Amino acid sequence: MLLVIDTGNTNIVFAVHNGTEWRGTWRLATSAQRTSDEYGVWLEALLTRAGITPSEISRAVIGTVVPAALYDLRRLCREWFDVEPLVANARLDWGFEIKVDTPDEVGADRLLNALAAHNLYHGPLVVVDFGTATTFDVVDADGAYLGGAISPGINLSIEALHQAAARLPRIGIGRPQSVIGRSTIPAMRSGTYWGYIGLIEGLLTRIEGEYGTPLKAIATGGLAPLFAEGTSRFTAIDSDLTLYGLRLLSLRNNPPPLPRDRARFIEAE
């Protein structure tokens, strides 16, 4: 079985795939202070509930945009599952070209989304990922990664508005029925939601204009279904795109060897 760990700025997703199907998917708030033993106790209980024993895990793969969390996630794999994890980075075999000026600067999640989206939906396409940041990633017809755009995520925008304007409250995210708000909170909800719809549609139009042909648009991330309600631009909504990309990456690359002296190896990292 394969243990998949997708570490974002807000949540960490753990999942197990048995070669045929996903046996379980679990989420935890991201915290760079959480230790490998804390992860292990929590995850072991969930695996047991799903009928999976730690000894059944034979491989692991990690994708992270939070470097500070990698140390303890790597220790988790070594000490609790006796496997050395494959860590997603631009130097691995992705099966496609990374056509940007500095490949090492591209977040692993963006490459993983590109890998999964091309495999499932075939390019040319744009992946729109609604996470802490909202990212737009362009994949050509051959699957090559061309770069894209990064904008602040919706939650960041709402929090910044609340923090910077003393009289504006913190609001929740939802789709307002009316664009014209008749009081402060409805006006904020309208500007936030429909403003983001405008951002999505505007950037997709400009990306297509620069690329030269129409592109499929694939939405992913926890808020993808909410924003897909407000626009017809999306070809598909796939909340598990990054997990699928991690599994594909693990199939393309050999697992790293487990170091003989794990304690010394960990201390040296």
mmCIF file of C-alpha atoms in Angstrom:
data_model
loop_
_atom_site.group_PDB
_atom_site.id
_atom_site.type_symbol
_atom_site.label_atom_id
_atom_site.label_comp_id
_atom_site.label_asym_id
_atom_site.label_seq_id
_atom_site.Cartn_x
_atom_site.Cartn_y
_atom_site.Cartn_z
ATOM 1 C CA MET A 1 0.000 0.000 0.000
ATOM 2 C CA LEU A 2 1.068 3.559 -0.721
ATOM 3 C CA LEU A 3 0.898 6.314 1.902
ATOM 4 C CA VAL A 4 0.312 9.692 0.233
ATOM 5 C CA ILE A 5 0.942 12.937 2.144
ATOM 6 C CA ASP A 6 -0.116 16.251 0.596
ATOM 7 C CA THR A 7 1.059 19.169 2.749
ATOM 8 C CA GLY A 8 -0.513 22.532 2.011
ATOM 9 C CA ASN A 9 -0.283 25.818 3.871
ATOM 10 C CA THR A 10 -3.644 25.224 5.569
ATOM 11 C CA ASN A 11 -4.178 21.441 5.712
ATOM 12 C CA ILE A 12 -2.233 18.207 5.421
ATOM 13 C CA VAL A 13 -4.051 15.376 3.649
ATOM 14 C CA PHE A 14 -3.046 11.781 4.365
ATOM 15 C CA ALA A 15 -4.360 9.028 2.108
ATOM 16 C CA VAL A 16 -3.699 5.339 1.452
ATOM 17 C CA HIS A 17 -3.993 3.653 -1.947
ATOM 18 C CA ASN A 18 -3.867 -0.129 -2.309
ATOM 19 C CA GLY A 19 -3.090 -0.167 -6.035
ATOM 20 C CA THR A 20 -6.766 -0.322 -6.970
ATOM 21 C CA GLU A 21 -8.579 2.257 -4.881
ATOM 22 C CA TRP A 22 -8.186 4.796 -2.110
ATOM 23 C CA ARG A 23 -8.692 3.060 1.228
ATOM 24 C CA GLY A 24 -8.983 6.252 3.235
ATOM 25 C CA THR A 25 -8.375 9.998 3.204
ATOM 26 C CA TRP A 26 -7.840 12.123 6.330
ATOM 27 C CA ARG A 27 -7.147 15.838 6.933
ATOM 28 C CA LEU A 28 -5.198 17.617 9.638
ATOM 29 C CA ALA A 29 -4.463 21.312 10.153
ATOM 30 C CA THR A 30 -0.938 22.156 9.026
ATOM 31 C CA SER A 31 1.448 22.968 11.869
ATOM 32 C CA ALA A 32 5.230 23.074 11.547
ATOM 33 C CA GLN A 33 5.448 22.449 15.315
ATOM 34 C CA ARG A 34 3.713 19.053 15.189
ATOM 35 C CA THR A 35 6.127 16.158 15.820
ATOM 36 C CA SER A 36 6.438 12.847 13.990
ATOM 37 C CA ASP A 37 5.061 11.018 17.046
ATOM 38 C CA GLU A 38 1.986 13.245 17.120
ATOM 39 C CA TYR A 39 1.373 12.471 13.452
ATOM 40 C CA GLY A 40 2.015 8.781 14.099
ATOM 41 C CA VAL A 41 -0.401 8.340 17.010
ATOM 42 C CA TRP A 42 -3.146 10.215 15.167
ATOM 43 C CA LEU A 43 -2.632 8.409 11.857
ATOM 44 C CA GLU A 44 -2.266 4.938 13.371
ATOM 45 C CA ALA A 45 -5.670 5.258 15.025
ATOM 46 C CA LEU A 46 -7.291 6.247 11.724
ATOM 47 C CA LEU A 47 -5.557 3.455 9.809
ATOM 48 C CA THR A 48 -6.719 0.914 12.390
ATOM 49 C CA ARG A 49 -10.274 2.163 12.045
ATOM 50 C CA ALA A 50 -9.967 1.664 8.268
ATOM 51 C CA GLY A 51 -8.644 -1.887 8.759
ATOM 52 C CA ILE A 52 -5.062 -1.048 7.739
ATOM 53 C CA THR A 53 -1.995 -2.009 9.765
ATOM 54 C CA PRO A 54 1.223 0.066 9.581
ATOM 55 C CA SER A 55 3.137 -2.977 8.294
ATOM 56 C CA GLU A 56 0.971 -2.970 5.146
ATOM 57 C CA ILE A 57 2.401 0.404 4.084
ATOM 58 C CA SER A 58 5.227 -0.419 1.663
ATOM 59 C CA ARG A 59 5.825 2.992 0.042
ATOM 60 C CA ALA A 60 5.270 6.661 0.816
ATOM 61 C CA VAL A 61 5.286 9.876 -1.180
ATOM 62 C CA ILE A 62 5.222 13.445 0.135
ATOM 63 C CA GLY A 63 4.279 16.652 -1.636
ATOM 64 C CA THR A 64 4.770 19.799 0.422
ATOM 65 C CA VAL A 65 4.805 23.558 0.052
ATOM 66 C CA VAL A 66 5.760 23.896 3.742
ATOM 67 C CA PRO A 67 9.486 23.046 4.037
ATOM 68 C CA ALA A 68 9.405 23.281 7.849
ATOM 69 C CA ALA A 69 6.940 20.374 8.026
ATOM 70 C CA LEU A 70 9.044 18.009 5.912
ATOM 71 C CA TYR A 71 11.466 16.992 8.679
ATOM 72 C CA ASP A 72 8.820 15.410 10.912
ATOM 73 C CA LEU A 73 6.802 13.965 8.026
ATOM 74 C CA ARG A 74 9.942 12.194 6.825
ATOM 75 C CA ARG A 75 10.554 10.907 10.346
ATOM 76 C CA LEU A 76 6.943 9.704 10.471
ATOM 77 C CA CYS A 77 7.483 7.540 7.394
ATOM 78 C CA ARG A 78 10.788 6.126 8.654
ATOM 79 C CA GLU A 79 9.927 5.488 12.282
ATOM 80 C CA TRP A 80 6.264 4.465 12.064
ATOM 81 C CA PHE A 81 6.143 2.719 8.680
ATOM 82 C CA ASP A 82 9.767 1.730 8.053
ATOM 83 C CA VAL A 83 9.828 3.316 4.575
ATOM 84 C CA GLU A 84 11.826 6.158 3.037
ATOM 85 C CA PRO A 85 9.403 8.616 1.395
ATOM 86 C CA LEU A 86 9.739 9.946 -2.124
ATOM 87 C CA VAL A 87 9.590 13.746 -1.837
ATOM 88 C CA ALA A 88 8.161 15.595 -4.841
ATOM 89 C CA ASN A 89 10.565 18.092 -6.420
ATOM 90 C CA ALA A 90 11.393 19.372 -9.895
ATOM 91 C CA ARG A 91 14.404 17.054 -10.273
ATOM 92 C CA LEU A 92 12.343 13.852 -10.322
ATOM 93 C CA ASP A 93 11.036 12.121 -13.454
ATOM 94 C CA TRP A 94 7.724 13.830 -14.165
ATOM 95 C CA GLY A 95 7.253 12.547 -17.685
ATOM 96 C CA PHE A 96 6.971 16.092 -19.060
ATOM 97 C CA GLU A 97 9.086 19.191 -19.559
ATOM 98 C CA ILE A 98 9.007 21.981 -16.997
ATOM 99 C CA LYS A 99 9.296 25.014 -19.288
ATOM 100 C CA VAL A 100 9.876 27.798 -16.772
ATOM 101 C CA ASP A 101 12.949 29.885 -15.982
ATOM 102 C CA THR A 102 13.563 28.375 -12.514
ATOM 103 C CA PRO A 103 11.955 24.904 -12.178
ATOM 104 C CA ASP A 104 13.135 24.484 -8.575
ATOM 105 C CA GLU A 105 10.957 27.435 -7.530
ATOM 106 C CA VAL A 106 7.730 25.853 -8.760
ATOM 107 C CA GLY A 107 5.622 24.529 -5.887
ATOM 108 C CA ALA A 108 5.303 20.755 -5.842
ATOM 109 C CA ASP A 109 1.509 21.054 -5.727
ATOM 110 C CA ARG A 110 1.468 22.912 -9.048
ATOM 111 C CA LEU A 111 3.543 20.246 -10.804
ATOM 112 C CA LEU A 112 1.468 17.474 -9.233
ATOM 113 C CA ASN A 113 -1.741 19.106 -10.445
ATOM 114 C CA ALA A 114 -0.264 19.429 -13.933
ATOM 115 C CA LEU A 115 0.753 15.760 -13.975
ATOM 116 C CA ALA A 116 -2.643 14.537 -12.809
ATOM 117 C CA ALA A 117 -4.714 16.883 -14.966
ATOM 118 C CA HIS A 118 -2.928 15.971 -18.198
ATOM 119 C CA ASN A 119 -3.196 12.260 -17.383
ATOM 120 C CA LEU A 120 -6.919 12.498 -16.647
ATOM 121 C CA TYR A 121 -8.159 15.264 -18.952
ATOM 122 C CA HIS A 122 -5.376 15.776 -21.544
ATOM 123 C CA GLY A 123 -4.023 19.182 -22.508
ATOM 124 C CA PRO A 124 -3.966 21.903 -23.424
ATOM 125 C CA LEU A 125 -5.537 22.985 -20.157
ATOM 126 C CA VAL A 126 -5.383 25.249 -17.124
ATOM 127 C CA VAL A 127 -5.595 23.948 -13.558
ATOM 128 C CA VAL A 128 -7.174 26.428 -11.131
ATOM 129 C CA ASP A 129 -6.371 25.438 -7.551
ATOM 130 C CA PHE A 130 -8.370 27.148 -4.795
ATOM 131 C CA GLY A 131 -6.025 26.915 -1.832
ATOM 132 C CA THR A 132 -4.327 29.392 0.476
ATOM 133 C CA ALA A 133 -3.312 30.997 -2.812
ATOM 134 C CA THR A 134 -5.382 30.661 -5.980
ATOM 135 C CA THR A 135 -3.086 29.332 -8.697
ATOM 136 C CA PHE A 136 -3.535 29.035 -12.454
ATOM 137 C CA ASP A 137 -1.221 26.494 -14.099
ATOM 138 C CA VAL A 138 -0.970 25.980 -17.843
ATOM 139 C CA VAL A 139 -0.258 22.607 -19.459
ATOM 140 C CA ASP A 140 0.229 22.270 -23.219
ATOM 141 C CA ALA A 141 -1.037 19.519 -25.523
ATOM 142 C CA ASP A 142 2.071 17.394 -24.865
ATOM 143 C CA GLY A 143 1.745 17.718 -21.096
ATOM 144 C CA ALA A 144 4.571 20.229 -20.631
ATOM 145 C CA TYR A 145 4.224 22.646 -17.738
ATOM 146 C CA LEU A 146 4.344 26.257 -18.996
ATOM 147 C CA GLY A 147 3.912 28.271 -15.799
ATOM 148 C CA GLY A 148 0.910 30.315 -14.815
ATOM 149 C CA ALA A 149 -0.367 32.889 -12.341
ATOM 150 C CA ILE A 150 -0.672 33.138 -8.557
ATOM 151 C CA SER A 151 -3.209 35.325 -6.770
ATOM 152 C CA PRO A 152 -4.149 35.643 -3.078
ATOM 153 C CA GLY A 153 -6.596 33.021 -1.897
ATOM 154 C CA ILE A 154 -10.135 33.994 -1.007
ATOM 155 C CA ASN A 155 -9.631 33.476 2.741
ATOM 156 C CA LEU A 156 -6.509 35.657 2.712
ATOM 157 C CA SER A 157 -8.447 38.407 0.969
ATOM 158 C CA ILE A 158 -11.306 38.263 3.459
ATOM 159 C CA GLU A 159 -8.937 38.341 6.428
ATOM 160 C CA ALA A 160 -6.919 41.225 4.966
ATOM 161 C CA LEU A 161 -10.105 43.221 4.400
ATOM 162 C CA HIS A 162 -11.215 42.651 7.991
ATOM 163 C CA GLN A 163 -7.793 43.494 9.448
ATOM 164 C CA ALA A 164 -7.242 46.630 7.397
ATOM 165 C CA ALA A 165 -10.700 48.172 7.688
ATOM 166 C CA ALA A 166 -11.755 48.726 11.300
ATOM 167 C CA ARG A 167 -15.501 48.812 10.600
ATOM 168 C CA LEU A 168 -15.655 45.791 8.299
ATOM 169 C CA PRO A 169 -16.411 42.490 10.067
ATOM 170 C CA ARG A 170 -14.939 39.086 9.306
ATOM 171 C CA ILE A 171 -17.351 37.232 7.001
ATOM 172 C CA GLY A 172 -17.847 33.672 5.819
ATOM 173 C CA ILE A 173 -17.592 32.526 2.220
ATOM 174 C CA GLY A 174 -20.774 31.863 0.293
ATOM 175 C CA ARG A 175 -22.490 32.564 -3.000
ATOM 176 C CA PRO A 176 -24.783 35.595 -2.655
ATOM 177 C CA GLN A 177 -27.897 35.586 -4.802
ATOM 178 C CA SER A 178 -27.691 39.318 -5.446
ATOM 179 C CA VAL A 179 -24.706 41.227 -6.780
ATOM 180 C CA ILE A 180 -25.942 44.521 -5.313
ATOM 181 C CA GLY A 181 -25.641 44.255 -1.532
ATOM 182 C CA ARG A 182 -28.084 46.440 0.429
ATOM 183 C CA SER A 183 -26.075 46.450 3.653
ATOM 184 C CA THR A 184 -22.421 46.057 4.619
ATOM 185 C CA ILE A 185 -22.176 42.281 5.037
ATOM 186 C CA PRO A 186 -24.113 41.384 1.846
ATOM 187 C CA ALA A 187 -22.002 43.947 -0.041
ATOM 188 C CA MET A 188 -18.806 42.349 1.294
ATOM 189 C CA ARG A 189 -20.008 38.865 0.379
ATOM 190 C CA SER A 190 -20.944 40.018 -3.105
ATOM 191 C CA GLY A 191 -17.652 41.791 -3.713
ATOM 192 C CA THR A 192 -15.664 38.832 -2.423
ATOM 193 C CA TYR A 193 -17.500 36.079 -4.290
ATOM 194 C CA TRP A 194 -18.362 37.808 -7.566
ATOM 195 C CA GLY A 195 -15.044 39.625 -7.523
ATOM 196 C CA TYR A 196 -13.301 36.259 -7.476
ATOM 197 C CA ILE A 197 -15.528 34.983 -10.263
ATOM 198 C CA GLY A 198 -14.419 38.012 -12.268
ATOM 199 C CA LEU A 199 -10.780 37.259 -11.458
ATOM 200 C CA ILE A 200 -11.184 33.625 -12.555
ATOM 201 C CA GLU A 201 -12.956 34.425 -15.817
ATOM 202 C CA GLY A 202 -10.667 37.350 -16.607
ATOM 203 C CA LEU A 203 -7.439 35.440 -16.055
ATOM 204 C CA LEU A 204 -8.665 32.414 -17.995
ATOM 205 C CA THR A 205 -9.588 34.664 -20.920
ATOM 206 C CA ARG A 206 -6.192 36.382 -20.877
ATOM 207 C CA ILE A 207 -4.314 33.075 -20.563
ATOM 208 C CA GLU A 208 -6.211 31.672 -23.550
ATOM 209 C CA GLY A 209 -5.490 34.830 -25.525
ATOM 210 C CA GLU A 210 -1.772 34.529 -24.826
ATOM 211 C CA TYR A 211 -1.700 30.768 -25.461
ATOM 212 C CA GLY A 212 -3.575 31.161 -28.736
ATOM 213 C CA THR A 213 -6.241 28.443 -28.481
ATOM 214 C CA PRO A 214 -9.116 27.548 -26.144
ATOM 215 C CA LEU A 215 -8.058 25.649 -23.020
ATOM 216 C CA LYS A 216 -9.901 23.244 -20.757
ATOM 217 C CA ALA A 217 -10.165 24.604 -17.225
ATOM 218 C CA ILE A 218 -9.923 22.101 -14.360
ATOM 219 C CA ALA A 219 -10.871 23.266 -10.862
ATOM 220 C CA THR A 220 -9.404 21.726 -7.730
ATOM 221 C CA GLY A 221 -9.072 22.590 -4.044
ATOM 222 C CA GLY A 222 -11.625 22.687 -1.259
ATOM 223 C CA LEU A 223 -13.502 25.739 -2.555
ATOM 224 C CA ALA A 224 -13.632 24.604 -6.186
ATOM 225 C CA PRO A 225 -17.285 23.428 -6.073
ATOM 226 C CA LEU A 226 -18.413 26.757 -4.570
ATOM 227 C CA PHE A 227 -16.790 28.886 -7.255
ATOM 228 C CA ALA A 228 -17.773 26.504 -10.047
ATOM 229 C CA GLU A 229 -21.389 27.379 -9.214
ATOM 230 C CA GLY A 230 -20.784 30.960 -10.351
ATOM 231 C CA THR A 231 -19.156 30.352 -13.737
ATOM 232 C CA SER A 232 -19.473 28.025 -16.707
ATOM 233 C CA ARG A 233 -15.744 28.153 -17.508
ATOM 234 C CA PHE A 234 -14.765 24.893 -15.816
ATOM 235 C CA THR A 235 -14.592 21.651 -17.781
ATOM 236 C CA ALA A 236 -14.265 19.517 -14.637
ATOM 237 C CA ILE A 237 -14.043 19.741 -10.853
ATOM 238 C CA ASP A 238 -11.594 17.336 -9.222
ATOM 239 C CA SER A 239 -10.882 17.758 -5.520
ATOM 240 C CA ASP A 240 -8.410 14.828 -5.448
ATOM 241 C CA LEU A 241 -6.151 16.065 -8.241
ATOM 242 C CA THR A 242 -3.032 16.558 -6.094
ATOM 243 C CA LEU A 243 -3.396 13.160 -4.409
ATOM 244 C CA TYR A 244 -3.720 11.514 -7.816
ATOM 245 C CA GLY A 245 -0.631 13.382 -9.001
ATOM 246 C CA LEU A 246 1.359 12.116 -6.004
ATOM 247 C CA ARG A 247 0.365 8.549 -6.773
ATOM 248 C CA LEU A 248 1.348 8.959 -10.454
ATOM 249 C CA LEU A 249 4.703 10.448 -9.426
ATOM 250 C CA SER A 250 5.398 7.496 -7.117
ATOM 251 C CA LEU A 251 4.725 5.104 -9.988
ATOM 252 C CA ARG A 252 7.214 6.924 -12.240
ATOM 253 C CA ASN A 253 10.074 7.023 -9.723
ATOM 254 C CA ASN A 254 11.806 4.338 -7.690
ATOM 255 C CA PRO A 255 11.407 4.632 -3.909
ATOM 256 C CA PRO A 256 14.502 5.976 -2.132
ATOM 257 C CA PRO A 257 16.416 3.478 0.018
ATOM 258 C CA LEU A 258 15.834 3.569 3.753
ATOM 259 C CA PRO A 259 19.067 4.781 5.429
ATOM 260 C CA ARG A 260 20.742 2.182 7.642
ATOM 261 C CA ASP A 261 21.452 4.579 10.481
ATOM 262 C CA ARG A 262 18.173 6.500 10.489
ATOM 263 C CA ALA A 263 18.832 8.470 13.671
ATOM 264 C CA ARG A 264 22.143 9.867 12.409
ATOM 265 C CA PHE A 265 20.679 10.542 8.977
ATOM 266 C CA ILE A 266 17.777 12.505 10.441
ATOM 267 C CA GLU A 267 20.010 14.585 12.695
ATOM 268 C CA ALA A 268 22.213 15.532 9.735
ATOM 269 C CA GLU A 269 19.329 16.901 7.607
#
